Coordinates of N, CA, C and O and ligand atoms in Angstrom, one line a residue:
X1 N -24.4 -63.3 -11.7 CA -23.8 -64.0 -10.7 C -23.9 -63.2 -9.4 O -23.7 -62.0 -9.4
X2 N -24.4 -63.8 -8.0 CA -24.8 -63.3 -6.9 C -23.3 -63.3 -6.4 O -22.3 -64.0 -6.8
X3 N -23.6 -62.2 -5.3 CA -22.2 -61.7 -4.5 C -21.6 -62.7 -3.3 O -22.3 -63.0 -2.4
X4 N -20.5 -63.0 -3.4 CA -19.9 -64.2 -2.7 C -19.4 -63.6 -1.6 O -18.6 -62.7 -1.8
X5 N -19.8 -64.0 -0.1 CA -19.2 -63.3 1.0 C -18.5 -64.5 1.7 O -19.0 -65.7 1.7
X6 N -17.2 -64.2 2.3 CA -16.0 -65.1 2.2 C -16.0 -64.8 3.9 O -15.9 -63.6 4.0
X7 N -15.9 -65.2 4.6 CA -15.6 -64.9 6.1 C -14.6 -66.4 6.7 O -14.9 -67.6 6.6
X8 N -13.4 -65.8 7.5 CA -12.4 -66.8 7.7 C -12.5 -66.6 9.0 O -12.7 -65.5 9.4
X9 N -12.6 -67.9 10.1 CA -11.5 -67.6 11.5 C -10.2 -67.3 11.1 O -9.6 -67.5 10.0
X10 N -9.9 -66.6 12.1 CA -8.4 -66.3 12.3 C -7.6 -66.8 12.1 O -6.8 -66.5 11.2
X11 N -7.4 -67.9 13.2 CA -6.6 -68.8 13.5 C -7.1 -70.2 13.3 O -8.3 -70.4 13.6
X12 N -6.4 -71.1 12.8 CA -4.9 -70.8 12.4 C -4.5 -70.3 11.1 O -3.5 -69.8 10.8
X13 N -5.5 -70.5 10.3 CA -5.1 -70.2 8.4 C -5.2 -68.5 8.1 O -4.8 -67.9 7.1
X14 N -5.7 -67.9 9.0 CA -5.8 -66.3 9.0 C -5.5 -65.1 9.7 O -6.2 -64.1 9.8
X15 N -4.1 -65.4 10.2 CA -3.5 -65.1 11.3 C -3.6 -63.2 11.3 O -3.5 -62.6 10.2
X16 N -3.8 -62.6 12.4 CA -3.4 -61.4 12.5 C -2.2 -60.9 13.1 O -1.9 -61.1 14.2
X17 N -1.4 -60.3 12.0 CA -0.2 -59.5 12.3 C -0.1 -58.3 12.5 O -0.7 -57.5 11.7
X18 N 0.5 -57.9 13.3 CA 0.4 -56.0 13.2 C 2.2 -55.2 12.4 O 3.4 -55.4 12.1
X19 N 1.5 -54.5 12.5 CA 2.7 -54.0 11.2 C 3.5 -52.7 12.3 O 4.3 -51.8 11.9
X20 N 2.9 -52.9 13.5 CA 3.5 -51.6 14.5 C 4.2 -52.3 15.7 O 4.7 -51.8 16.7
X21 N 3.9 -54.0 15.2 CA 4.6 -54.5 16.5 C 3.7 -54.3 17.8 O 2.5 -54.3 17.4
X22 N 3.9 -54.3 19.0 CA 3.5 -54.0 20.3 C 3.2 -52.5 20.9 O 2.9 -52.2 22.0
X23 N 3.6 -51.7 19.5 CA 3.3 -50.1 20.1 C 2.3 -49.4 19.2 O 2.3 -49.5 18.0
X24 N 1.5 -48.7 19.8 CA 0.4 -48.1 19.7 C 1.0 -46.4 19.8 O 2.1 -46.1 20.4
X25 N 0.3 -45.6 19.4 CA 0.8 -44.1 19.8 C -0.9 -43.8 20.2 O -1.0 -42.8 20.9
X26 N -2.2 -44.4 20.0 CA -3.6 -44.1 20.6 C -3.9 -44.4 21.8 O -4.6 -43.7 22.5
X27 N -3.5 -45.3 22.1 CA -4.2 -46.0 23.4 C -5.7 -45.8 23.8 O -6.2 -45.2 24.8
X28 N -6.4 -46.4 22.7 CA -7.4 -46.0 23.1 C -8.7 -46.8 24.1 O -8.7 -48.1 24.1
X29 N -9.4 -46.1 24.7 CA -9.9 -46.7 25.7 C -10.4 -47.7 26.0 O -10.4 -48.2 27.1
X30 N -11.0 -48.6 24.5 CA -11.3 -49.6 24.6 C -10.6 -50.9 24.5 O -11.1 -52.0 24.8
X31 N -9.2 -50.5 24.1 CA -8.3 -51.4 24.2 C -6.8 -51.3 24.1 O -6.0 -52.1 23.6
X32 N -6.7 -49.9 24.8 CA -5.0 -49.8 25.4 C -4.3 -50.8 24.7 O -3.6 -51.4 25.6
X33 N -4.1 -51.3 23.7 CA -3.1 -51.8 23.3 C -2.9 -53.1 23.6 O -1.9 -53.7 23.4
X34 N -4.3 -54.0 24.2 CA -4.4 -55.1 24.3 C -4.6 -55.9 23.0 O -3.8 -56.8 22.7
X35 N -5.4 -55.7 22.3 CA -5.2 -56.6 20.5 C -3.9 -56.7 19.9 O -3.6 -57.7 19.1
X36 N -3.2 -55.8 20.1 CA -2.1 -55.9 20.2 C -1.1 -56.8 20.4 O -0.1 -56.9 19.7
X37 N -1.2 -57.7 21.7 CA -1.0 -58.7 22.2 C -0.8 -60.0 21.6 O 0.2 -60.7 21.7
X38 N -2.2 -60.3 20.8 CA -2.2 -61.7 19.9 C -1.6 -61.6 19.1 O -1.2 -62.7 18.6
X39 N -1.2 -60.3 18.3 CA -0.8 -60.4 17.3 C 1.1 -60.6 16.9 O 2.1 -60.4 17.6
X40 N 1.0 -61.0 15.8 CA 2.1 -61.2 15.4 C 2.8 -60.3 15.1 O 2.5 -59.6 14.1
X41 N 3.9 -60.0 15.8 CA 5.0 -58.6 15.2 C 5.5 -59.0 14.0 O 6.1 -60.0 13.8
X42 N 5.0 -57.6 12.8 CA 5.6 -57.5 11.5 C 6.1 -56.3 11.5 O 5.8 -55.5 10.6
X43 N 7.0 -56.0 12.5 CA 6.9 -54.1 12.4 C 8.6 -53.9 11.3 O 8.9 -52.8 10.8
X44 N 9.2 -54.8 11.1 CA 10.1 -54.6 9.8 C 9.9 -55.7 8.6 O 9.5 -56.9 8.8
X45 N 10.2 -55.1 7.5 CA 10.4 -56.0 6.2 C 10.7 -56.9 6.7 O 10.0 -57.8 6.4
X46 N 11.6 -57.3 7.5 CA 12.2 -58.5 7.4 C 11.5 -59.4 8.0 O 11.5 -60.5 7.5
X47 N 10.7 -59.3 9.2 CA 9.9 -59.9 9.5 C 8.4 -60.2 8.7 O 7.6 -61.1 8.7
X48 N 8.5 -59.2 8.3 CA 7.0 -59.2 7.3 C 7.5 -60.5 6.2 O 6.7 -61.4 5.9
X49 N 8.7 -60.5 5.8 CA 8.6 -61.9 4.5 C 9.1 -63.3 5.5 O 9.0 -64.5 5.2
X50 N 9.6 -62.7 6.4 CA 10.3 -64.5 6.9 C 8.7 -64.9 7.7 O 8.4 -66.1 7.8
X51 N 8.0 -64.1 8.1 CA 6.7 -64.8 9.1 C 5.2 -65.2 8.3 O 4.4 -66.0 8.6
X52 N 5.3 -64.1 7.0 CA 4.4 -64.7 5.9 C 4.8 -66.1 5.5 O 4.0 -67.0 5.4
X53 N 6.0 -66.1 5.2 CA 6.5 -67.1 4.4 C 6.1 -68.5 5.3 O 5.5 -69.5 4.8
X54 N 6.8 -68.3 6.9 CA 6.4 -69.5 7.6 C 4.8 -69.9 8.0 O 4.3 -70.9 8.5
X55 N 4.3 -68.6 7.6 CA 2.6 -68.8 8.2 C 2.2 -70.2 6.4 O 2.0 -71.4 6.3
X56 N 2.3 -69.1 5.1 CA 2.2 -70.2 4.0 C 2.7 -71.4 4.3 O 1.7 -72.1 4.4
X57 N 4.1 -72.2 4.6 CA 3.9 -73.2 4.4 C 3.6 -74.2 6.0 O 3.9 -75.4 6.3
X58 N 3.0 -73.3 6.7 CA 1.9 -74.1 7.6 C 0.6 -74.2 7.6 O -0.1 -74.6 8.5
X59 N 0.2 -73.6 6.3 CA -1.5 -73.7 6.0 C -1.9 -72.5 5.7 O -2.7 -72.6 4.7
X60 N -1.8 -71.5 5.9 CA -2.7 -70.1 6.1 C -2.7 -69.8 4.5 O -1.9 -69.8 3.6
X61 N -3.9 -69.5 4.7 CA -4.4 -68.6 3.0 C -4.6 -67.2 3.2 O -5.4 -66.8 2.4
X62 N -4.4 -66.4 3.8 CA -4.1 -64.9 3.8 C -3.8 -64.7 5.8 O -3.9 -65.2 6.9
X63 N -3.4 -63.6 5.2 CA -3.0 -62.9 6.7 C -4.2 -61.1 6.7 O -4.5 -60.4 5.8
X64 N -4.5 -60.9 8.0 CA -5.5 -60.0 8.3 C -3.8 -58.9 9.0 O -3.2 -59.0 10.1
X65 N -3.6 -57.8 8.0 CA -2.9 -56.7 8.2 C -3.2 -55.7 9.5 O -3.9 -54.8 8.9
X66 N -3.1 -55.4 10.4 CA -3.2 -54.6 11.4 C -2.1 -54.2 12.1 O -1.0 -54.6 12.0
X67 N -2.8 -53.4 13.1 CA -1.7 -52.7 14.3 C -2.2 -51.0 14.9 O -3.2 -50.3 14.7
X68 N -0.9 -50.8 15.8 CA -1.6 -49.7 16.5 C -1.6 -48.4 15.6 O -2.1 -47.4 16.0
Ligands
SF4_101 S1 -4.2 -51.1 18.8 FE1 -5.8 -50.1 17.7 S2 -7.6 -50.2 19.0 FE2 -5.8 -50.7 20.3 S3 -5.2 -48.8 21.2 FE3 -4.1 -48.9 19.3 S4 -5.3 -47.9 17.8 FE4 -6.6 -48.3 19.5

């Protein structure tokens, strides 16, 4: 069986959340902290299961984990 390569847009079914919220400790040059921006704040558990939860039952089939 040949190798299956899977590539999603983002939005809306594959949303990027960051797990640091809006703060960065790099700032690095190429983007001070601007990617940052789109993303969805998960920077506590509690947000990590209530915003998963509401991304699932509005369509999304995984979430892309990041942050600063
Ligand atoms: S969010 Fe990532 S790319 Fe942007 S400044 Fe922080 S570490 Fe660098």
């Amino acid at each position: 069986m040949g190798k299956v390569f899977k590539a999603y847009y983002v939005w809306p079914r594959f949303p990027s959340l960051s797990l640091s919220g809006r703060a960065c400790s790099l700032s690095c040059k190429h983007c001070n902290r601007v990617y940052l921006r789109d993303m969805i704040d998960v920077s506590s558990p509690d947000k990590k299961i209530k915003v998963c939860r509401e991304l699932k039952e509005t369509g999304a089939v995984g979430v892309l984990w990041s942050g600063g």
